[in-house]
PDB file of C-alpha atoms in Angstrom:
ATOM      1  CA  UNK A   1       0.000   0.000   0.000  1.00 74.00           C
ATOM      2  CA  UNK A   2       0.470   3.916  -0.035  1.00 82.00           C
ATOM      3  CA  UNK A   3       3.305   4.687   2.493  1.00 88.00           C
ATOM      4  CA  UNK A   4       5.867   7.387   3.096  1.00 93.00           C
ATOM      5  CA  UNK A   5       9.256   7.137   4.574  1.00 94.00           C
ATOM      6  CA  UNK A   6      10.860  10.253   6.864  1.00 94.00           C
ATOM      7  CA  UNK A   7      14.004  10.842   7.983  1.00 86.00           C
ATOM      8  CA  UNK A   8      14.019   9.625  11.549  1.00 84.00           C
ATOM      9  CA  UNK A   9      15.263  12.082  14.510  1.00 85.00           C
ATOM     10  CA  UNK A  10      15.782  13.954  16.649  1.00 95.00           C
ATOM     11  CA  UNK A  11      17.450  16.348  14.994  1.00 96.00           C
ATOM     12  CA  UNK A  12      19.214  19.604  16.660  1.00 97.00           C
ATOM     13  CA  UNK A  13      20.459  22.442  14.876  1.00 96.00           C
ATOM     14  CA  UNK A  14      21.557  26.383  16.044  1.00 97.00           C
ATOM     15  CA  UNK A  15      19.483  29.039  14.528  1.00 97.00           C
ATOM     16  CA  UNK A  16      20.444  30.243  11.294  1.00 96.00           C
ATOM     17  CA  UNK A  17      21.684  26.655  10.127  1.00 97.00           C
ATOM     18  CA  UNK A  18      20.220  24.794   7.348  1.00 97.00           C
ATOM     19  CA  UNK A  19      17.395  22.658   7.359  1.00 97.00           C
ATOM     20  CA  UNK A  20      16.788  19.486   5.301  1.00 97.00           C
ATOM     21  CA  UNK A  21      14.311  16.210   6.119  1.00 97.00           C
ATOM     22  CA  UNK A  22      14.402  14.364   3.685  1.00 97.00           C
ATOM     23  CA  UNK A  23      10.874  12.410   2.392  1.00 97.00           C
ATOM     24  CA  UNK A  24      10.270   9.327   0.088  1.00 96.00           C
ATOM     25  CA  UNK A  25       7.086   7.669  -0.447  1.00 94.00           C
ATOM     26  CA  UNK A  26       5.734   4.586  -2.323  1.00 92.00           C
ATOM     27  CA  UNK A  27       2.421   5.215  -4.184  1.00 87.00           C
ATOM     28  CA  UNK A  28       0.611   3.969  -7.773  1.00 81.00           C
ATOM     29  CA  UNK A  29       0.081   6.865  -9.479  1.00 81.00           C
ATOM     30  CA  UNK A  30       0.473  10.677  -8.801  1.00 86.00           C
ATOM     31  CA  UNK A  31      -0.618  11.261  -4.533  1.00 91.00           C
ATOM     32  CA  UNK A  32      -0.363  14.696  -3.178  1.00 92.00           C
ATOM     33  CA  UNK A  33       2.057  15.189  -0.641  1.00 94.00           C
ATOM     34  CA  UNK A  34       2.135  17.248   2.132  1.00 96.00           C
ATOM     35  CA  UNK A  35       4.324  18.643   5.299  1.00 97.00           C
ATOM     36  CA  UNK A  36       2.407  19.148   8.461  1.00 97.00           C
ATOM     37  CA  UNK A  37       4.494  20.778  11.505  1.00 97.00           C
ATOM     38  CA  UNK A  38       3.331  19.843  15.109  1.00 95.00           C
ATOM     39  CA  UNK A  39       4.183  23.026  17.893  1.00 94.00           C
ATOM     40  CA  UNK A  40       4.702  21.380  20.834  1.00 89.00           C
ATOM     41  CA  UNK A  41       1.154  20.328  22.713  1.00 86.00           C
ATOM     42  CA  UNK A  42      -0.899  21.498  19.642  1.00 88.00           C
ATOM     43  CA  UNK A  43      -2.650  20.088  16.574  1.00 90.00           C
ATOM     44  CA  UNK A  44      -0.837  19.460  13.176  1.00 93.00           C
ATOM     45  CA  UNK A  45      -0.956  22.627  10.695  1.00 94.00           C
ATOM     46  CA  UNK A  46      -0.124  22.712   6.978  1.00 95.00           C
ATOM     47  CA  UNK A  47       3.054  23.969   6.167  1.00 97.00           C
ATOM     48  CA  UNK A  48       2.966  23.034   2.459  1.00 97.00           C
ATOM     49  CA  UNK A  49       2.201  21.070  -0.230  1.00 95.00           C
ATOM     50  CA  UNK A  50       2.149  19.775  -3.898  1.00 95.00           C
ATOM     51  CA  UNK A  51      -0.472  18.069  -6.167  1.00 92.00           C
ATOM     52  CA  UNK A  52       1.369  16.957  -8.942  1.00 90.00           C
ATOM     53  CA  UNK A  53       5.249  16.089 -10.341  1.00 92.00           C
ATOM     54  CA  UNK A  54       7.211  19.541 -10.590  1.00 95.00           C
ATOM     55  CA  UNK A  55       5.563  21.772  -7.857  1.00 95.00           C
ATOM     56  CA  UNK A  56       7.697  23.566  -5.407  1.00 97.00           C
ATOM     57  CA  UNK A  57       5.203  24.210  -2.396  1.00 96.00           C
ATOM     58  CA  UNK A  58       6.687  27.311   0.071  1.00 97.00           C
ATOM     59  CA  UNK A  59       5.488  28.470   3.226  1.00 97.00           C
ATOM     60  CA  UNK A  60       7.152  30.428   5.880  1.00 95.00           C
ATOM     61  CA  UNK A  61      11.117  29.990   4.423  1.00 97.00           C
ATOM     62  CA  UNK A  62      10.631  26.042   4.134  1.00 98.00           C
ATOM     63  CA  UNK A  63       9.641  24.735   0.220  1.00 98.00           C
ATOM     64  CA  UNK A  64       9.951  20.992  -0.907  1.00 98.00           C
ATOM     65  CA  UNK A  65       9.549  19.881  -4.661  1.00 97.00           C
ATOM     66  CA  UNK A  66       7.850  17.132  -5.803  1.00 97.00           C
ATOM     67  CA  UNK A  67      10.367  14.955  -7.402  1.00 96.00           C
ATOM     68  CA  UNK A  68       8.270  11.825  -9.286  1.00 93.00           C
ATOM     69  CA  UNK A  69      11.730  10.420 -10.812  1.00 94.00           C
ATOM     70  CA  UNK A  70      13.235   9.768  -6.851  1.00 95.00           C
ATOM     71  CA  UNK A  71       9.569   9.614  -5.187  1.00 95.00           C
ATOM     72  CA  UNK A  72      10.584  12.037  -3.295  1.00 96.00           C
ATOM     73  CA  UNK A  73       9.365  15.294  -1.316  1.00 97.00           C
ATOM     74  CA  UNK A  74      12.157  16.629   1.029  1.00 98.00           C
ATOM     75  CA  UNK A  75      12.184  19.555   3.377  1.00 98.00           C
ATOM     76  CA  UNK A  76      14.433  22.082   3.271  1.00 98.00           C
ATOM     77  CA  UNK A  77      14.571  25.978   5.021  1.00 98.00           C
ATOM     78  CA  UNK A  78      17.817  28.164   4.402  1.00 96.00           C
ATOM     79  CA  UNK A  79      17.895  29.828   8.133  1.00 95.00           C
ATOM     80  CA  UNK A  80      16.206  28.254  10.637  1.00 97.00           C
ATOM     81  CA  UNK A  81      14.966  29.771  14.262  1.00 97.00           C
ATOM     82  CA  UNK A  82      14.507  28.727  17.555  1.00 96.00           C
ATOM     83  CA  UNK A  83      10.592  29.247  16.679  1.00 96.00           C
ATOM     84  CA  UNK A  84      10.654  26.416  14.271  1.00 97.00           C
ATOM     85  CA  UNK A  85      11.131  23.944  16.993  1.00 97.00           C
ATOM     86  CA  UNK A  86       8.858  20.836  16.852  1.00 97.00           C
ATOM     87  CA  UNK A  87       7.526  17.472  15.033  1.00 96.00           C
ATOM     88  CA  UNK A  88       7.229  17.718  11.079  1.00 97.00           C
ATOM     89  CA  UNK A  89       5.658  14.842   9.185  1.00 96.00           C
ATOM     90  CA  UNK A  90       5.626  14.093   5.972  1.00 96.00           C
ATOM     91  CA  UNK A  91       2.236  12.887   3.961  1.00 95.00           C
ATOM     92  CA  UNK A  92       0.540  11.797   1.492  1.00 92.00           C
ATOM     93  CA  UNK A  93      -3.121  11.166  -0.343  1.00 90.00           C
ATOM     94  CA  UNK A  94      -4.413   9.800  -2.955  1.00 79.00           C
ATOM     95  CA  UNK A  95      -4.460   8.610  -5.872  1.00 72.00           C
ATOM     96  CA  UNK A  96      -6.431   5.425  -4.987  1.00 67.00           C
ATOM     97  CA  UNK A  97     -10.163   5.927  -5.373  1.00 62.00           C
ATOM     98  CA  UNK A  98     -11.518   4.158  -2.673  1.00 63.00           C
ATOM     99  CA  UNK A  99      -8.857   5.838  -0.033  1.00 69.00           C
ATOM    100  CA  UNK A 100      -8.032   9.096  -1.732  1.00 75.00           C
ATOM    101  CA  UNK A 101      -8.865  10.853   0.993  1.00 80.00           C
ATOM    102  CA  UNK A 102      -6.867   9.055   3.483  1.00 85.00           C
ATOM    103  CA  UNK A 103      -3.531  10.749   4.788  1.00 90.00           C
ATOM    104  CA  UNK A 104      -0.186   8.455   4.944  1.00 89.00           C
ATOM    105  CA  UNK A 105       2.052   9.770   7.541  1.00 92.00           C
ATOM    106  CA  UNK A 106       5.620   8.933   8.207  1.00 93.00           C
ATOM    107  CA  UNK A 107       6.847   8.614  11.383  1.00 93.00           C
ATOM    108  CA  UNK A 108       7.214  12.401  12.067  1.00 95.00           C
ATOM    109  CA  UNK A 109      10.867  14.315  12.586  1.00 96.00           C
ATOM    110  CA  UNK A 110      11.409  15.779  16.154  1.00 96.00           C
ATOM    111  CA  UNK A 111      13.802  19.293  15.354  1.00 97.00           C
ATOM    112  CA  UNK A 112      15.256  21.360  17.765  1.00 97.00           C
ATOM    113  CA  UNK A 113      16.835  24.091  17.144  1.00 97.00           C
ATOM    114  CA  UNK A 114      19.094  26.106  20.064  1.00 97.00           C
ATOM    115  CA  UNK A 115      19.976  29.429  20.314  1.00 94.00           C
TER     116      UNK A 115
ATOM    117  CA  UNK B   1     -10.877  33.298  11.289  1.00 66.00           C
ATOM    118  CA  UNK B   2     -12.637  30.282   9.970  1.00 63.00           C
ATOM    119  CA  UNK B   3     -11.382  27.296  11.859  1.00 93.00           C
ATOM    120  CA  UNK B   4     -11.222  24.187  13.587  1.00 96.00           C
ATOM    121  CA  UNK B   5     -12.362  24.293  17.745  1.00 96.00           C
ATOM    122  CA  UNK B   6     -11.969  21.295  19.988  1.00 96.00           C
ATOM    123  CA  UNK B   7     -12.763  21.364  23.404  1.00 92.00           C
ATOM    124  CA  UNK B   8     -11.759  20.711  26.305  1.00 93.00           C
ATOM    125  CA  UNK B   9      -7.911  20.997  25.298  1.00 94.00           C
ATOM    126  CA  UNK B  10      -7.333  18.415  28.395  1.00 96.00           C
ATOM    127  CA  UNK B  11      -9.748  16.280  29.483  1.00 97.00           C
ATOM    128  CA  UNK B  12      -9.177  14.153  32.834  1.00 97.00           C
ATOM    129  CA  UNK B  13     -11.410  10.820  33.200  1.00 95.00           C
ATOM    130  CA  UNK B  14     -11.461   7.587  35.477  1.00 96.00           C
ATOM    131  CA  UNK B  15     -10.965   3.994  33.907  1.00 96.00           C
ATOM    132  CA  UNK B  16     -14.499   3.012  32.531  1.00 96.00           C
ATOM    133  CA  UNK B  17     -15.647   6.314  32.539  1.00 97.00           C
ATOM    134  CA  UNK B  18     -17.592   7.207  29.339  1.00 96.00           C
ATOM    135  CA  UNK B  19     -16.279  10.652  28.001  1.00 97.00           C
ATOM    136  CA  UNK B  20     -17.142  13.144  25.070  1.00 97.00           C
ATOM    137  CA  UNK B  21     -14.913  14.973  23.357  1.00 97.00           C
ATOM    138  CA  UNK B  22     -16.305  17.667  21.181  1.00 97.00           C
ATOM    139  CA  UNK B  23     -15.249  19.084  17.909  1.00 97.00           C
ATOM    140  CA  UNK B  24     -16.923  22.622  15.389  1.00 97.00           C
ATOM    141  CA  UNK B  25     -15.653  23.874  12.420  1.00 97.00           C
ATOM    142  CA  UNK B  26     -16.469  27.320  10.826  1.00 95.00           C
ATOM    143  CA  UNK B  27     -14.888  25.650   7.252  1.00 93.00           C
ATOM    144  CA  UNK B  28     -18.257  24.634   6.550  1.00 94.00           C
ATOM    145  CA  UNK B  29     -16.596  21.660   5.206  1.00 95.00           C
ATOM    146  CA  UNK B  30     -18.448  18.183   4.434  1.00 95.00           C
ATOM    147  CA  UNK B  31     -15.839  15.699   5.999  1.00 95.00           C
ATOM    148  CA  UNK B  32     -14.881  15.574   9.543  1.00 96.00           C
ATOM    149  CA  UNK B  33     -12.143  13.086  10.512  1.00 96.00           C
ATOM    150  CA  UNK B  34     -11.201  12.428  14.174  1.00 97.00           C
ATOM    151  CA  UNK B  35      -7.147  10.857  14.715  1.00 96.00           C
ATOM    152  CA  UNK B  36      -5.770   9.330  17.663  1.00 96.00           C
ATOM    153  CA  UNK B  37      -2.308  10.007  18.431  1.00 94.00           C
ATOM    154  CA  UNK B  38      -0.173   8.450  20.937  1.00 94.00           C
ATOM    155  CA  UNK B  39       3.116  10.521  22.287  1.00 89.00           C
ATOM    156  CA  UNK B  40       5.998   9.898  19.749  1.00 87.00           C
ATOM    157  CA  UNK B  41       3.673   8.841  16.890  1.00 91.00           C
ATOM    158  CA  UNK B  42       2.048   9.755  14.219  1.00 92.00           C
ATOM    159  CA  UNK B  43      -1.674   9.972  13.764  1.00 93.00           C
ATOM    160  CA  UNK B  44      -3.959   7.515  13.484  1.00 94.00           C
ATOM    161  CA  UNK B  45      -7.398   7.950  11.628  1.00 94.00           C
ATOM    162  CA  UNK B  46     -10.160   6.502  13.530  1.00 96.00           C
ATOM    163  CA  UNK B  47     -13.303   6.892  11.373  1.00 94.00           C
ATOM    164  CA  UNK B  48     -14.763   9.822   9.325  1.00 94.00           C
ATOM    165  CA  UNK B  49     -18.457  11.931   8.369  1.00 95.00           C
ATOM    166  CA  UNK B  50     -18.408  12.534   5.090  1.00 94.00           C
ATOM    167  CA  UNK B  51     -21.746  14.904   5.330  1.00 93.00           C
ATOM    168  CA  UNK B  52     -24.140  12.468   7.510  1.00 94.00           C
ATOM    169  CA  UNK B  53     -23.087   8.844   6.278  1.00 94.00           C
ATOM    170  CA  UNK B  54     -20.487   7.948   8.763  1.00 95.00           C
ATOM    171  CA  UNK B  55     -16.860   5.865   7.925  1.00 93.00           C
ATOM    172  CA  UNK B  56     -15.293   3.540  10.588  1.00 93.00           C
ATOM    173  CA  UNK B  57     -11.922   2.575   9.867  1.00 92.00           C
ATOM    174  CA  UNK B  58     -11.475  -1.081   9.908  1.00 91.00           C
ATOM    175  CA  UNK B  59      -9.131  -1.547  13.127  1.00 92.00           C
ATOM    176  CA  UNK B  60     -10.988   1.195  15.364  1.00 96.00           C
ATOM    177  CA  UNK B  61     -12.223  -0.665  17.877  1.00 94.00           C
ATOM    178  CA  UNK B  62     -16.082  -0.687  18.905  1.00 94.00           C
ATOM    179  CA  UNK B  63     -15.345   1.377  22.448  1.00 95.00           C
ATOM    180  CA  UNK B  64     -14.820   4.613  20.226  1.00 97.00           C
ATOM    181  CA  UNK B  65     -17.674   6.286  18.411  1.00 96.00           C
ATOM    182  CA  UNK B  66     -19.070   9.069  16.780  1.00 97.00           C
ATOM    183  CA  UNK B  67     -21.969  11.270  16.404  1.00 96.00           C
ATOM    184  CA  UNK B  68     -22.526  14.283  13.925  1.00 97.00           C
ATOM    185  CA  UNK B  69     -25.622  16.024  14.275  1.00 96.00           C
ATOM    186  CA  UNK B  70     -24.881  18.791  11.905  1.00 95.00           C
ATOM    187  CA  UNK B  71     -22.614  19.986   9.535  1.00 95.00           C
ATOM    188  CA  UNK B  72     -20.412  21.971  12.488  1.00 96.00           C
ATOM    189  CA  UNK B  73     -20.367  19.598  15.074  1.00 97.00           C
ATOM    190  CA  UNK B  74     -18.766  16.254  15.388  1.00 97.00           C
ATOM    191  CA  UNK B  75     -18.081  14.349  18.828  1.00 97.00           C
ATOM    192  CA  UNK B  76     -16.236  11.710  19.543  1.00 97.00           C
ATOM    193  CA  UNK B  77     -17.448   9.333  22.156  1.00 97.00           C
ATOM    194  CA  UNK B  78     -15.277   6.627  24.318  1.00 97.00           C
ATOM    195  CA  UNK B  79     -17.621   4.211  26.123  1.00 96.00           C
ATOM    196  CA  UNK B  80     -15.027   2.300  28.406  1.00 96.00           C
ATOM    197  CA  UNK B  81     -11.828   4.083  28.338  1.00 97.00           C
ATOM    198  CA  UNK B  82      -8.750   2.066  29.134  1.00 96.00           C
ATOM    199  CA  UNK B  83      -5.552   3.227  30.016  1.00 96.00           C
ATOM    200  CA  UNK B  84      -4.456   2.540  26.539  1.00 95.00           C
ATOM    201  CA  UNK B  85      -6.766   5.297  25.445  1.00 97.00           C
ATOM    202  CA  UNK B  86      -4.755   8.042  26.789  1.00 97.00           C
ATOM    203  CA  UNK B  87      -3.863  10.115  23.800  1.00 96.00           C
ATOM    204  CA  UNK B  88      -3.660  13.137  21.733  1.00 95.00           C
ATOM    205  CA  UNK B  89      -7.256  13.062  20.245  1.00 97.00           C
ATOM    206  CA  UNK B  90      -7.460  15.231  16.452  1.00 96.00           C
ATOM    207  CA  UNK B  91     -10.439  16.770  14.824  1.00 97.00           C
ATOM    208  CA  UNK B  92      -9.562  17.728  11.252  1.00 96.00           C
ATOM    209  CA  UNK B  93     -11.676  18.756   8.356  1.00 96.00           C
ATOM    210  CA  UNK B  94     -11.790  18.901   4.444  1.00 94.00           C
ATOM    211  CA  UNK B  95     -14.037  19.956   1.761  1.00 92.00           C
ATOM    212  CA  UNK B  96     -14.313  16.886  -0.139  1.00 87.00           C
ATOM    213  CA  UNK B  97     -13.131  13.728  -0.282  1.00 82.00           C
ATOM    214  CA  UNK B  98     -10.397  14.149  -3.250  1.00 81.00           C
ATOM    215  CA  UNK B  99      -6.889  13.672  -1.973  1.00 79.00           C
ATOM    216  CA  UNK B 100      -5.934  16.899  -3.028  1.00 82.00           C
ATOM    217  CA  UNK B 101      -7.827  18.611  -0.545  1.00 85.00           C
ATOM    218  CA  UNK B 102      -5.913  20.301   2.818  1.00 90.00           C
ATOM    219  CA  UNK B 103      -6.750  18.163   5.900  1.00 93.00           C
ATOM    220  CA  UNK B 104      -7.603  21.501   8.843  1.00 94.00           C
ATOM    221  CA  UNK B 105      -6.569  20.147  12.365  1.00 95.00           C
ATOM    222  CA  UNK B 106      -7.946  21.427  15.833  1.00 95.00           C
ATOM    223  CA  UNK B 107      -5.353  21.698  18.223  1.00 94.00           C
ATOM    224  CA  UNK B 108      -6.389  18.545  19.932  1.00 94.00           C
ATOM    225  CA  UNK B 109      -8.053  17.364  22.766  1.00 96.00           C
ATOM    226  CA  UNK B 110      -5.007  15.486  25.185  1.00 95.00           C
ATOM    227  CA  UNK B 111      -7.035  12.862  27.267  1.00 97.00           C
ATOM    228  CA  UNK B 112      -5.766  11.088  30.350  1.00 97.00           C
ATOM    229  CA  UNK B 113      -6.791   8.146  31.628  1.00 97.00           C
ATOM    230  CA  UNK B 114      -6.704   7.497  35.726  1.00 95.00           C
TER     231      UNK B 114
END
């Protein structure tokens, strides 16, 4: 079935360092893929995301591409601050008609990042 | 700001308890989803209302169900919790059913379990 495979943590970094978390996924067809970020003791919010091969989806300093040739969707911000501490997970939907809605989460990425 | 409310944030109940946990959405979206999550994981989809016809995920087990009596409200209901309930419970919402579609998240309802 549909899954999605996420770089595993924790990860630490000190502000201003680059970011990457790195995302593959196994799908038939073309899913959408998404990055959700957790804040620590809330719900998940949508940081980005991409419907089909090609799109670059941005949001707050942090884009990811979707890359059909690797199956892959990685993370990436240039300067990263201690704000942008917590849990990102990759995801993804689709294409399968009786499941398209359902969301396929990896495992989720724990970053810290220290003054 | 349209958006997803779940109340309470924490709610405290005893082993066999029943207990209601409450989800609205000002999306006026037609699916409502409810997740479990358990610390260190990810989500876990436990059934979904798309409009009134109801979806139950194939492993949620019978003690958790769900009522939607309109198209802003949702609750999720736990008959006999168990200590293995304690969790991170999710509301989300989307317009339609297509795969495409954003997924909104509440910002959770964290249940314990005494």
């Amino acid at each position: 079935g549909d899954s999605v495979t996420q770089m595993e943590g924790p990860v630490t970094l000190s502000e201003e360092a680059f970011l990457t978390i790195n995302c593959t996924y196994t799908a038939t067809g073309y899913p959408s893929l998404f990055w959700y970020v957790q804040y620590p003791g809330e719900g998940l919010q949508l940081l980005l995301k991409a419907t089909k091969a090609d799109d670059k989806g941005s949001n707050k300093g942090f884009e990811a591409t979707y890359r059909k040739e690797t199956t892959s969707f990685h993370l990436e911000k240039g300067s990263v601050q201690v704000s942008d501490s917590a849990v990102y997970f990759c995801a993804l939907s689709g294409p399968s008609p009786l499941n398209d809605y359902k969301l396929s989460f990896g495992a989720g990425t724990t970053v810290t990042v220290r003054a | 700001d349209a958006m997803v409310i779940q109340n309470p944030r924490y709610q405290v109940t005893q082993f066999g308890k029943p207990v209601t946990l409450s989800c609205s959405q000002t999306l006026n979206h037609n699916v409502m989803y409810w997740y479990q999550q358990k610390s260190s994981q990810a989500p876990k989809l436990l059934f979904h209302y798309y409009d009134k016809d109801f979806n139950n995920e194939a492993d949620t087990p019978d003690n958790f169900q769900s009522r939607r009596p309109n198209t802003s409200f949702c609750f999720l209901d736990i008959r006999s919790p168990g200590l293995g309930d304690a969790a991170m419970y999710l509301c989300a919402t989307s317009r339609d059913m297509a795969g495409s579609n954003t997924q909104y998240f509440g910002p959770g309802t964290r249940l314990t379990v005494l």
